[in-house]
Tab-separated table of C-alpha atoms and ligand atoms in Angstrom:
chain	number	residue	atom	x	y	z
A	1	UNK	CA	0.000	0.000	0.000
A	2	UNK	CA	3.007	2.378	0.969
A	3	UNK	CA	4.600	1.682	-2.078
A	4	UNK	CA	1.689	1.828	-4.345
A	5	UNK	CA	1.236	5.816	-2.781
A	6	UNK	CA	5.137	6.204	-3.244
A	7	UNK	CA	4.615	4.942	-6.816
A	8	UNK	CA	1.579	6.870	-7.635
A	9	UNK	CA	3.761	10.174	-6.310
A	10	UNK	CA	5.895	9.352	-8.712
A	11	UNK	CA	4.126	9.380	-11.433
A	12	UNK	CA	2.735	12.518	-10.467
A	13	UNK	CA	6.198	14.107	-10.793
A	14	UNK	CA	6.538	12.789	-13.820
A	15	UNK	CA	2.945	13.639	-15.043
A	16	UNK	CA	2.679	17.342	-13.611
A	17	UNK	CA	4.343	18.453	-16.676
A	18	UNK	CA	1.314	17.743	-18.644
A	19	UNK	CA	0.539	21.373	-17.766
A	20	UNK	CA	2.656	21.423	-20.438
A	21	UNK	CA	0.012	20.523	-22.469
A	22	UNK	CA	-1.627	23.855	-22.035
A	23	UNK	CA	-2.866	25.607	-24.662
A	24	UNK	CA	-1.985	29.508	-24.407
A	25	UNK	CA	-4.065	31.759	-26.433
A	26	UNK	CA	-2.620	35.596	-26.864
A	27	UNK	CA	-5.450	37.821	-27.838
A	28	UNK	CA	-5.249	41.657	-29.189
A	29	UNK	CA	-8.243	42.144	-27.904
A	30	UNK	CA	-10.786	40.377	-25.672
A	31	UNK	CA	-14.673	40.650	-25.432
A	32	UNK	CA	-16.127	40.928	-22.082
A	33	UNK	CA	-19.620	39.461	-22.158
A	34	UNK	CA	-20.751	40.485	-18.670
A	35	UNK	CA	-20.373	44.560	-19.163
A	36	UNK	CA	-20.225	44.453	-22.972
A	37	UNK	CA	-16.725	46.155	-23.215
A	38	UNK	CA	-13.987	45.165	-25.931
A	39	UNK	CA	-10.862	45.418	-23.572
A	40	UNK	CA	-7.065	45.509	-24.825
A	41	UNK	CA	-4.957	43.041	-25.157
A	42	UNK	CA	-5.635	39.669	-22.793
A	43	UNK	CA	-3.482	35.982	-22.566
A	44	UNK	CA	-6.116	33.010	-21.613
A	45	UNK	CA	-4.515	29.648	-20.460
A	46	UNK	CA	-6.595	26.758	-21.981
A	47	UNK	CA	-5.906	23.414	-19.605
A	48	UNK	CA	-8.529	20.199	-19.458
A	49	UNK	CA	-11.356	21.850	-21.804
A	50	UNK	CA	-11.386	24.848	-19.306
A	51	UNK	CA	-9.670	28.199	-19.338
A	52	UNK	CA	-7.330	28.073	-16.518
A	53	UNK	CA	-5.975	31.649	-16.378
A	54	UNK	CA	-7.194	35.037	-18.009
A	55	UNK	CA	-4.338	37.628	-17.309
A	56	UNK	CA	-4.272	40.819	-18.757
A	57	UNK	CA	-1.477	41.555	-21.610
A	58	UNK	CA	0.568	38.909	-23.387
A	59	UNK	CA	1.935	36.574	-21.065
A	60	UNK	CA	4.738	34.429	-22.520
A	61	UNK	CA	3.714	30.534	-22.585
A	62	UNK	CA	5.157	28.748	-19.898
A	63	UNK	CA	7.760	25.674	-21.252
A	64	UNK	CA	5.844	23.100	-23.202
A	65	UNK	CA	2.527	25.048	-23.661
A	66	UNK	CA	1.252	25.329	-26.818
A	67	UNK	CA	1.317	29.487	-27.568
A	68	UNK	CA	-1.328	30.709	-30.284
A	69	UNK	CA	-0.783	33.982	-31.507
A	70	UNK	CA	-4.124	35.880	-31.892
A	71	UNK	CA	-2.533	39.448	-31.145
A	72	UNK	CA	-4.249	40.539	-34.066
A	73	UNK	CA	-7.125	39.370	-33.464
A	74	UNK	CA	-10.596	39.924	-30.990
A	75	UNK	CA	-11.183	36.745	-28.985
A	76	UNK	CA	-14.932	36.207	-27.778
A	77	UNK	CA	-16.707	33.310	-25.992
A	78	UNK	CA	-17.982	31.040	-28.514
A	79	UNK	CA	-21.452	31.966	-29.841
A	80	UNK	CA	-24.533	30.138	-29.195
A	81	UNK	CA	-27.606	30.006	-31.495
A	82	UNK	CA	-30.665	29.210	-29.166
A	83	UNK	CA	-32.725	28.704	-32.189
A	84	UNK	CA	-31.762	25.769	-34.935
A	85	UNK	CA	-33.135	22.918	-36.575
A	86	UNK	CA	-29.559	20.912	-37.593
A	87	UNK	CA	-32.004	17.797	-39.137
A	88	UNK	CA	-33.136	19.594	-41.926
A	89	UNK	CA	-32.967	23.249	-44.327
A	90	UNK	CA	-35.918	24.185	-46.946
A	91	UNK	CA	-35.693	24.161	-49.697
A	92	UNK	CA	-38.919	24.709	-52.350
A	93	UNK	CA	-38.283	20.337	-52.509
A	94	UNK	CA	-38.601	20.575	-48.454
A	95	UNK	CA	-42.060	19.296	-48.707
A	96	UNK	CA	-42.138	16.252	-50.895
A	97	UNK	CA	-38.726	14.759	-49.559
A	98	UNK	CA	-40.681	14.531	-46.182
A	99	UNK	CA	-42.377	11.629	-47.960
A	100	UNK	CA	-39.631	10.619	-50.008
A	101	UNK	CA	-36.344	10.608	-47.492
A	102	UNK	CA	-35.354	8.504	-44.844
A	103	UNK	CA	-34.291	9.233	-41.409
A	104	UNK	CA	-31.027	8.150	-42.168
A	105	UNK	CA	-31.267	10.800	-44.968
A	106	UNK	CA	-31.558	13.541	-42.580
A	107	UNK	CA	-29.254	12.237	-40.520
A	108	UNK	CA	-26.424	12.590	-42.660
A	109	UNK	CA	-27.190	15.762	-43.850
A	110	UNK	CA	-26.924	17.013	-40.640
A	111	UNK	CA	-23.553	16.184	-40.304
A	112	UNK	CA	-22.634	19.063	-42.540
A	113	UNK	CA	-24.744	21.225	-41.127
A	114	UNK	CA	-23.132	20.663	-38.004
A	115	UNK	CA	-19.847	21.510	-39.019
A	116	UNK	CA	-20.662	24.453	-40.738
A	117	UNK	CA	-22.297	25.935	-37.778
A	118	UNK	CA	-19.055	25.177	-35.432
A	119	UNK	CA	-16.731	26.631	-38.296
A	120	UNK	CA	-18.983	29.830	-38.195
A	121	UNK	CA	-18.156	30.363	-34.809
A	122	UNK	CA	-21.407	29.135	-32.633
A	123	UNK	CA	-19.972	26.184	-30.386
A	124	UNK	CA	-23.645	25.701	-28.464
A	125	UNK	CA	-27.039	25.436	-29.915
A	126	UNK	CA	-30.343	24.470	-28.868
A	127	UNK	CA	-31.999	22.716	-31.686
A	128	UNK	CA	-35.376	23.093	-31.303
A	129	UNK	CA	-37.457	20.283	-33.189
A	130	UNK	CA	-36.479	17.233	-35.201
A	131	UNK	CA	-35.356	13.861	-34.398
A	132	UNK	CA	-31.976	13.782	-35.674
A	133	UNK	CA	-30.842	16.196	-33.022
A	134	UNK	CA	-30.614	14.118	-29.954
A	135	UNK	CA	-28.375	11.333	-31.694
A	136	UNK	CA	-26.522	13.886	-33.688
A	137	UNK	CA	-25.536	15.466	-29.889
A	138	UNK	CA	-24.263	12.159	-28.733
A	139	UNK	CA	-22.106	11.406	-31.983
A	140	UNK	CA	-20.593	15.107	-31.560
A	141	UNK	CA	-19.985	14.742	-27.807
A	142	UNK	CA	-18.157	10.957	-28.460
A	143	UNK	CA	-16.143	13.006	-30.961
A	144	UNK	CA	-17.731	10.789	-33.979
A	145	UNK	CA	-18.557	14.276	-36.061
A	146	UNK	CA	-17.619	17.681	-35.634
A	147	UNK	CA	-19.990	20.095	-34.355
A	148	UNK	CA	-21.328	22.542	-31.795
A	149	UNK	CA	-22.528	21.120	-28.062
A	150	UNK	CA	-26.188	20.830	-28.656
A	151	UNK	CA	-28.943	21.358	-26.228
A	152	UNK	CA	-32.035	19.018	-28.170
A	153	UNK	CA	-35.451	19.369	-27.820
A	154	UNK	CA	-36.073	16.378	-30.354
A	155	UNK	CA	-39.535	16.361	-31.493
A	156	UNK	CA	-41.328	19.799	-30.927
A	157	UNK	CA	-44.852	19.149	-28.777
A	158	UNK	CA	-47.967	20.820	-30.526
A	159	UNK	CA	-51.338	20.160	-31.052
A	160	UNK	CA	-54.000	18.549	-33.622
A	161	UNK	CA	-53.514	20.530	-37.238
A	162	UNK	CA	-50.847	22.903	-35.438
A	163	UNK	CA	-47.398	23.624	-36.454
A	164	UNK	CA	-45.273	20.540	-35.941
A	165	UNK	CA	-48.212	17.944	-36.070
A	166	UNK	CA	-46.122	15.908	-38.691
A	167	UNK	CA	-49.084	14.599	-40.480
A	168	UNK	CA	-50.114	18.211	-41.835
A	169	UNK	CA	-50.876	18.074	-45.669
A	170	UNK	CA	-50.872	14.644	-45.878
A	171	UNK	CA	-54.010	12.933	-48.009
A	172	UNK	CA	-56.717	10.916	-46.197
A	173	UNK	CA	-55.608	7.809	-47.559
A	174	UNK	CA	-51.875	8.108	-45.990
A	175	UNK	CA	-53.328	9.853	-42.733
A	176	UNK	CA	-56.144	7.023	-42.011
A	177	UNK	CA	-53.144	4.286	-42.926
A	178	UNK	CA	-50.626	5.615	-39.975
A	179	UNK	CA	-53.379	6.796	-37.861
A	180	UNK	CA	-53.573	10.390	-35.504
A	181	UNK	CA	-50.441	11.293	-34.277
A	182	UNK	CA	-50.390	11.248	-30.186
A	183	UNK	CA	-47.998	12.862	-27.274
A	184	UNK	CA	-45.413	10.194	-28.669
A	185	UNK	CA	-45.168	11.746	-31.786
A	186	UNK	CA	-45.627	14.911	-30.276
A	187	UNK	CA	-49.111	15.817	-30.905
A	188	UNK	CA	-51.469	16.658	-27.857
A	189	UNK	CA	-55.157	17.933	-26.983
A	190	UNK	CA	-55.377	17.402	-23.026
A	191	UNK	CA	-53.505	18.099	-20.085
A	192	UNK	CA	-52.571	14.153	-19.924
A	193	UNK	CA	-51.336	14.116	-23.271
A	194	UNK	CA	-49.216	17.305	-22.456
A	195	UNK	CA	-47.645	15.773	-19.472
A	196	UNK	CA	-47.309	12.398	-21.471
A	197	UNK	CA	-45.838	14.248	-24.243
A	198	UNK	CA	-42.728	15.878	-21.920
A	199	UNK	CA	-42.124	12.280	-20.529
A	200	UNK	CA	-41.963	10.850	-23.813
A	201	UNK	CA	-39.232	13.400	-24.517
A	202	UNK	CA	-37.334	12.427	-21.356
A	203	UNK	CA	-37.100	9.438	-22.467
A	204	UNK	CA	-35.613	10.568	-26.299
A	205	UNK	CA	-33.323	12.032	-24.436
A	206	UNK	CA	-34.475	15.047	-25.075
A	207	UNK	CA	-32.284	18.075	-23.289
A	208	UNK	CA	-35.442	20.998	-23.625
A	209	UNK	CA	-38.669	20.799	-24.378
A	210	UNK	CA	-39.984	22.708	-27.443
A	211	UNK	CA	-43.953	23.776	-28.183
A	212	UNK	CA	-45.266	25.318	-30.935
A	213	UNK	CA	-48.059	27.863	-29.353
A	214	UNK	CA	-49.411	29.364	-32.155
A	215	UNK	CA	-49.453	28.540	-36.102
A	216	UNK	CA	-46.417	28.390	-38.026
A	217	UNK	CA	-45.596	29.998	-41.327
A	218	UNK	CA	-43.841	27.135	-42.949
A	219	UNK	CA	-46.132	24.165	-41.836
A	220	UNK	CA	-48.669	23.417	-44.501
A	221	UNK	CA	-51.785	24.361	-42.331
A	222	UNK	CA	-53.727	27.948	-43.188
A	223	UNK	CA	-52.996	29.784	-39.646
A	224	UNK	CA	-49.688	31.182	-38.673
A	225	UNK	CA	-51.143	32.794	-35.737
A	226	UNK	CA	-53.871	30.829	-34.003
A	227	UNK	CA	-53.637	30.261	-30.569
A	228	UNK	CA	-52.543	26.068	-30.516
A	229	UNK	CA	-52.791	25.502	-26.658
A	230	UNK	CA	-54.883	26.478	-23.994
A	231	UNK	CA	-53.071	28.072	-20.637
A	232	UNK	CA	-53.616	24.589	-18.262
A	233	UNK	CA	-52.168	22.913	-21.555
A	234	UNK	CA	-48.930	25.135	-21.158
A	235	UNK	CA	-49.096	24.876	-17.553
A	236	UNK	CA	-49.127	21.082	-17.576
A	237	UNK	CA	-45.917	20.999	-19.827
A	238	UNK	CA	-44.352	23.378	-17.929
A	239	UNK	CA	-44.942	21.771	-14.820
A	240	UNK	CA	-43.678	18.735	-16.188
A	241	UNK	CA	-40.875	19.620	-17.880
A	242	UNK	CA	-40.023	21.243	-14.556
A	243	UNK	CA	-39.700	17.637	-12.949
A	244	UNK	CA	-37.038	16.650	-15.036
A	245	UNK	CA	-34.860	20.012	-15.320
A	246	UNK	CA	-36.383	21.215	-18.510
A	247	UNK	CA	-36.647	24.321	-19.596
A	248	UNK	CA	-39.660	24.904	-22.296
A	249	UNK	CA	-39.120	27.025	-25.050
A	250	UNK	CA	-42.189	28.490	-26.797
A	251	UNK	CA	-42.947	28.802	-31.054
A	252	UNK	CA	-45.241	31.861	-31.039
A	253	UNK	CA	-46.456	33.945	-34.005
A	254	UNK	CA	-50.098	35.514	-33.223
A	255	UNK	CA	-50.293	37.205	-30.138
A	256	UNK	CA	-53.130	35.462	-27.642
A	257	UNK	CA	-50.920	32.019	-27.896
A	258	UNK	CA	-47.869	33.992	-27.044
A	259	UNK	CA	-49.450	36.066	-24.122
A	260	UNK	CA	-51.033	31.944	-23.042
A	261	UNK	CA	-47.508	30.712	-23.192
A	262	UNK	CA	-45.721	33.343	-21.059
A	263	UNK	CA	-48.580	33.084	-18.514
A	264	UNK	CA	-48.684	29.440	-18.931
A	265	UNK	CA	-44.589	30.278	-17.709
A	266	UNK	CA	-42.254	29.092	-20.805
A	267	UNK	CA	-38.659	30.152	-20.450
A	268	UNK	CA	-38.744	32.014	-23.759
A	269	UNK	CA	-40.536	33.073	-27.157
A	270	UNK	CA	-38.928	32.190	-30.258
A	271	UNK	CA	-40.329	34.585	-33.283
A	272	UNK	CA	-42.520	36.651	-31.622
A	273	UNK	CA	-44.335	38.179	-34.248
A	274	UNK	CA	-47.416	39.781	-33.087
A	275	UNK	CA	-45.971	40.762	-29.725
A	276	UNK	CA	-47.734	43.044	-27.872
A	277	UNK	CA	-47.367	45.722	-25.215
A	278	UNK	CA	-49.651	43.042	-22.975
A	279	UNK	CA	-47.432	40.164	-23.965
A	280	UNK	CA	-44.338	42.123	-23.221
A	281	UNK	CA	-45.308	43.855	-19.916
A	282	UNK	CA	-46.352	40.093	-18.659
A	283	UNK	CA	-42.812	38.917	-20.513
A	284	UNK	CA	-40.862	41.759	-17.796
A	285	UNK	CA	-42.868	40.703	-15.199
A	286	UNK	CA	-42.536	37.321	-15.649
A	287	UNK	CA	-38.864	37.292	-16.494
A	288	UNK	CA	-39.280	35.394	-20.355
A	289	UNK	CA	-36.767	35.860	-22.969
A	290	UNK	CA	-37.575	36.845	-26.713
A	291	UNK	CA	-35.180	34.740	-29.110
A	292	UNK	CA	-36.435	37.247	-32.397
A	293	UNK	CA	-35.011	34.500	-35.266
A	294	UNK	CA	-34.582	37.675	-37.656
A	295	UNK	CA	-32.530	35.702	-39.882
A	296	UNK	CA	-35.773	33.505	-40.859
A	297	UNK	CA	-38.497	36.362	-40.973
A	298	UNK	CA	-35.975	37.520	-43.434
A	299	UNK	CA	-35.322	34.646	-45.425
A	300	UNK	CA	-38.962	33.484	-45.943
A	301	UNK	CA	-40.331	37.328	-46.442
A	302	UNK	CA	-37.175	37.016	-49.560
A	303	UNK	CA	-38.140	33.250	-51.278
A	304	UNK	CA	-42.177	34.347	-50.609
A	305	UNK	CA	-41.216	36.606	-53.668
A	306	UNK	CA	-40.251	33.283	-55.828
A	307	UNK	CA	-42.762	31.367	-57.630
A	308	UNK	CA	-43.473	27.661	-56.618
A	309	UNK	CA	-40.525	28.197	-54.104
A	310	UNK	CA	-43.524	27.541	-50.801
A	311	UNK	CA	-46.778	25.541	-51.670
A	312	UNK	CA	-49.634	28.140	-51.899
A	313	UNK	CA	-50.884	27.658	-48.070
A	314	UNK	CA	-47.383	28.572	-47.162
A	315	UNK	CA	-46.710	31.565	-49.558
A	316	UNK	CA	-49.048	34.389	-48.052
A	317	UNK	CA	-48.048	33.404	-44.180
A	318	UNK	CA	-44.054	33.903	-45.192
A	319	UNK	CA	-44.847	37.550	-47.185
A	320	UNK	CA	-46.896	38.744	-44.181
A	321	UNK	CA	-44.994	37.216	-41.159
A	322	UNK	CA	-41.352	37.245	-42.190
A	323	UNK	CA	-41.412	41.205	-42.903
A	324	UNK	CA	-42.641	42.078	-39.317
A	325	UNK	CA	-40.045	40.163	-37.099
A	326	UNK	CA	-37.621	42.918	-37.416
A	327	UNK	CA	-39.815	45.738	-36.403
A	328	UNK	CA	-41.601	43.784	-33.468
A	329	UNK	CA	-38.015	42.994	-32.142
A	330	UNK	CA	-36.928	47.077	-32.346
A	331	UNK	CA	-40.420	47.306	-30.264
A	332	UNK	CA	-39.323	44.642	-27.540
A	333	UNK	CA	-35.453	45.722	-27.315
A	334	UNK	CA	-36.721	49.408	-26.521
A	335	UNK	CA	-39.410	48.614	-23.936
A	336	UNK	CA	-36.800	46.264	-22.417
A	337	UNK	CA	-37.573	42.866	-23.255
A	338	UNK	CA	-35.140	40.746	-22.709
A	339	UNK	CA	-33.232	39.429	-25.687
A	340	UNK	CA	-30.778	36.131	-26.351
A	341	UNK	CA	-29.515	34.672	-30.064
A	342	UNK	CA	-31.158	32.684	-32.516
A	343	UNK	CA	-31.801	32.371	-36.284
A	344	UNK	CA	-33.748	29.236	-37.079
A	345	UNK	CA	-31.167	28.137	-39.008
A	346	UNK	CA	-32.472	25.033	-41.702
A	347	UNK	CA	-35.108	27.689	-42.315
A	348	UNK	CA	-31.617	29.579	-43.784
A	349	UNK	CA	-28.910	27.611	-44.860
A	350	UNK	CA	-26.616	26.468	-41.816
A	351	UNK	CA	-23.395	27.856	-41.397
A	352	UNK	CA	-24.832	31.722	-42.646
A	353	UNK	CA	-25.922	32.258	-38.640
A	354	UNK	CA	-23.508	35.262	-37.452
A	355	UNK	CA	-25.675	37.134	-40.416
A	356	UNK	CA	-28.455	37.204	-37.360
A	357	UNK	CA	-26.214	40.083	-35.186
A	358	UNK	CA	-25.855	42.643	-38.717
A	359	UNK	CA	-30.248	42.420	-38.815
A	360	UNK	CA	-30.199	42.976	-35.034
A	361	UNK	CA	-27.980	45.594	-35.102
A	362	UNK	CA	-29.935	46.881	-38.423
A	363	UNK	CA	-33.156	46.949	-35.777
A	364	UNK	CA	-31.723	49.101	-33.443
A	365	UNK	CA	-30.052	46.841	-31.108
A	366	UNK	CA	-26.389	48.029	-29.943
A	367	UNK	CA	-24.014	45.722	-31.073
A	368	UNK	CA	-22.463	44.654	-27.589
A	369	UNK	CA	-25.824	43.606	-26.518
A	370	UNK	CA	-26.780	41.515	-29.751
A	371	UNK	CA	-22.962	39.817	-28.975
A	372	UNK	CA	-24.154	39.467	-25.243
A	373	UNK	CA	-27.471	37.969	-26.671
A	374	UNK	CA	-25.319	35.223	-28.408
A	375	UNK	CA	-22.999	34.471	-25.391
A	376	UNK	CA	-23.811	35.554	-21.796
A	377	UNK	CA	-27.979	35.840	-22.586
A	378	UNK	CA	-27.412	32.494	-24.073
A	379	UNK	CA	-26.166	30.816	-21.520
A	380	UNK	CA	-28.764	31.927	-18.821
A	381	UNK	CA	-31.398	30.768	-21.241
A	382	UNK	CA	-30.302	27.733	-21.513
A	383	UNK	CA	-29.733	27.693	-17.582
A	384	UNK	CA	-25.640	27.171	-17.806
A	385	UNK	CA	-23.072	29.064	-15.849
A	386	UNK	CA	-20.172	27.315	-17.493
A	387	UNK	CA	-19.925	29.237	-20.518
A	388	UNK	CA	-20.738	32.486	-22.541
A	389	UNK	CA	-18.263	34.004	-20.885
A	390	UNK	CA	-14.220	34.209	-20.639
A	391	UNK	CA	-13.596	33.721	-17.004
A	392	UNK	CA	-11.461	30.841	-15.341
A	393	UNK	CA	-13.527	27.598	-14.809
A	394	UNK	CA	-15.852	27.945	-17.700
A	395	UNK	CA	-15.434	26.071	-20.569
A	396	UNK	CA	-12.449	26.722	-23.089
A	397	UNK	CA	-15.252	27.648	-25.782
A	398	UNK	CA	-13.310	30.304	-27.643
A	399	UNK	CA	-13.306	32.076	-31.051
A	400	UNK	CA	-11.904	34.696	-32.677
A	401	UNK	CA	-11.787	37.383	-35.571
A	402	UNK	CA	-9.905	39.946	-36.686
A	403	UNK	CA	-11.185	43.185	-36.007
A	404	UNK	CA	-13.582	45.108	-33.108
A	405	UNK	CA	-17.012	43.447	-33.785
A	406	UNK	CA	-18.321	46.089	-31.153
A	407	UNK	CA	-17.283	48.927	-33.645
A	408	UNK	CA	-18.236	47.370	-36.702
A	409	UNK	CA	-20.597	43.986	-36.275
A	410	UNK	CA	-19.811	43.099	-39.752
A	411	UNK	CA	-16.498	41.143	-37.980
A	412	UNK	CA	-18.883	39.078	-36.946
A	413	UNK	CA	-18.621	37.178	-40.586
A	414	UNK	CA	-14.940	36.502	-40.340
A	415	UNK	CA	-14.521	34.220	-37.700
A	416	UNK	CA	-11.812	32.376	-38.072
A	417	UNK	CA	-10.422	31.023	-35.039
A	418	UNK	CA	-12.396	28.468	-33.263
A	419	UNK	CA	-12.043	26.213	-29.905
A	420	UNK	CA	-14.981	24.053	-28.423
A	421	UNK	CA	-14.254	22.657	-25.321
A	422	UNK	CA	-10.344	23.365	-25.747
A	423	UNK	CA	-10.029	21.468	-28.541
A	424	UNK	CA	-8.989	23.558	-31.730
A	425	UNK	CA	-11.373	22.961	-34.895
A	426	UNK	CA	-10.235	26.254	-36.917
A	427	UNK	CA	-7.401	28.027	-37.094
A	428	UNK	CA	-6.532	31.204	-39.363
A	429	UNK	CA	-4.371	30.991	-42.113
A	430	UNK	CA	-1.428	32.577	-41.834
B	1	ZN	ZN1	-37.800	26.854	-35.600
């Protein structure tokens, strides 16, 4: 026993130089997503997946440690996209390759989409509906595919004819052969289905829990602003999701679903259309984020203009929805609303997401905040204290790009340095 603690001492010795195998970043400039600032010139020491030491001005690497020269560039925490769908992006063929591609299908095209989305710069996400998400998360995390850490809400929870019942459109012939869709596949109409439904997504494996309160504008269903759910129905999922650590993030378009899911108390609005002073009085009362998705109102107001590009049930929703995101976020930002990141990306095409901070910015939303929204607001949505921010202890989740993004947000677009978890997936070219 003596010997074996003698023995394991010295192997310590030997091993403690594997602080050599720090990684020592020196940035020109760092980001500080808890006041907002860009600050000068910083050195952050990268050890385990975590960052070890931030120290003001460039610190020489210590024997051994890997030294990165970024003095010429800003380094921010890696961005998070609370808003993504990494199993799928529309396309005008969207539609019929729902009955025409496998899961496997999806699965693979996700891979891609994954990687684009790290190499962009966002090294979190919560992907909020589709089943490819919770097993693309686990191939990521055992290293199997590149990507960013994904928070899944796997199948999105609505109701009969709503957005995300995934038998919408389909002919009586094909709907009567597989039968209405129930809380498994996501589809409720009571308060037992509702609390079904959330357990059913515990045991996906789900990581969040994702319902659609009002209409849609891509699903192929007339609405994109009914109400979907009535209050107990939110308040049962809520509740629920509550028991297992879930946070419940809330699709919402017309205004009485939104103002029945922020009473019903979801942890944030994705989209938020129709907003309201009502909705967004109870919203500061009540503490609820507003994830705006401008990138999306955007892109479907833009192919809405294309012939044949949506199915005709589609087309007028996108025209009349899309264009009023932008404005209706201006509206929330100034009245104090609190704001965090998101696109909808696989509405847009993955990998285009930092586009998101140039239309917030373009709403009136300063640029530090719309980089807090993406890091720091990010984090607390998702209900994390381990990253979205470059302190010591929190995850080595670390990008970087040449310029002051603060000054001009079009830096945003030139990421080129990226670390997830202290492992290096981009580097620039030098
Ligand atoms: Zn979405």
């Amino acid at each position: 026993m003596h010997c074996h603690l003698l023995l394991a001492a010295g192997l310590l010795a030997i091993a403690t130089p594997a602080a050599a195998a720090d990684t020592v970043l020196q940035c020109g400039h760092l980001f500080d997503s808890r006041t907002g600032k860009l600050l000068g010139p910083h050195t952050l020491t990268v050890r385990d997946g975590r960052i070890a030491e931030v120290t003001a001005g460039h610190a020489a690497a210590a024997a051994g440690a890997r030294g990165i020269d970024l003095s010429d560039r800003t380094c921010l925490p890696g961005f998070t996209d609370l808003h993504v769908h990494l199993g799928s992006q529309s396309s005008p063929q969207s539609y019929s390759e729902g009955f025409r591609l496998d899961p496997v299908d999806y699965a693979y095209r996700s891979v891609g989409y994954a990687g684009k989305t790290l190499s962009a710069g966002f090294t979190s996400v919560r992907d909020l509906g589709g089943e490819v998400a919770p097993h693309l998360r686990d191939a990521i995390n055992q290293g199997l595919v590149a990507g960013p850490r994904i928070f899944a809400a796997g199948k999105s929870i609505a109701t009969t004819g709503g957005h995300a019942d995934p038998t919408n459109g389909w002919n009586d012939a094909l709907s009567h052969l597989v039968g209405p869709p129930g809380p498994t596949e996501g589809v409720v109409n009571s308060i037992d289905d509702a609390r079904q439904a959330v357990r059913q997504r515990y045991k996906d494996g789900s990581d969040v829990i994702k319902i659609t309160a009002t209409g849609g504008v891509l699903s192929y269903a007339k609405s994109g602003d009914a109400p979907q759910f009535t209050t107990d129905e939110v308040r049962a999922i809520v509740d629920t999701a509550r028991d297992y650590g879930y946070r419940v993030a809330a699709h919402a378009h017309g205004e009485e679903g939104m103002y029945r899911a922020v009473d019903g108390g979801v942890t944030s609005i994705e989209h938020g259309t129709y907003m309201s002073e009502r909705v967004m009085a109870l919203m500061k009362k009540k503490g609820t984020w507003f994830v705006p998705t401008l990138y999306a109102g955007r892109f479907v107001a833009d192919k809405a203009k294309i012939d044949g590009y949506f199915p005709d049930i589609v087309r007028p929703k996108a025209a009349r929805i899309g264009a009023l995101i932008q404005d209706t976020a201006a509206k929330a930002y100034k009245t104090g609303v609190k704001i965090a990141f998101g696109t909808d990306m696989g509405v847009g095409p993955h990998g285009d997401n930092a586009r998101e901070f140039l239309y917030m910015v373009e709403a009136g939303i300063p640029a530090a905040y719309a980089l807090q929204a993406a890091t720091l607001h990010a984090a607390e949505v998702l209900g994390v204290d381990d990253q979205g921010v470059l302190e010591a202890g929190k995850r080595a989740d670390i990008i970087a790009l040449p310029g002051d993004p603060v000054a001009d947000i079009g830096n945003v677009l030139k990421v080129d340095f990226v670390m997830k978890d202290g492992a290096i997936h981009r580097e620039p070219v030098r």
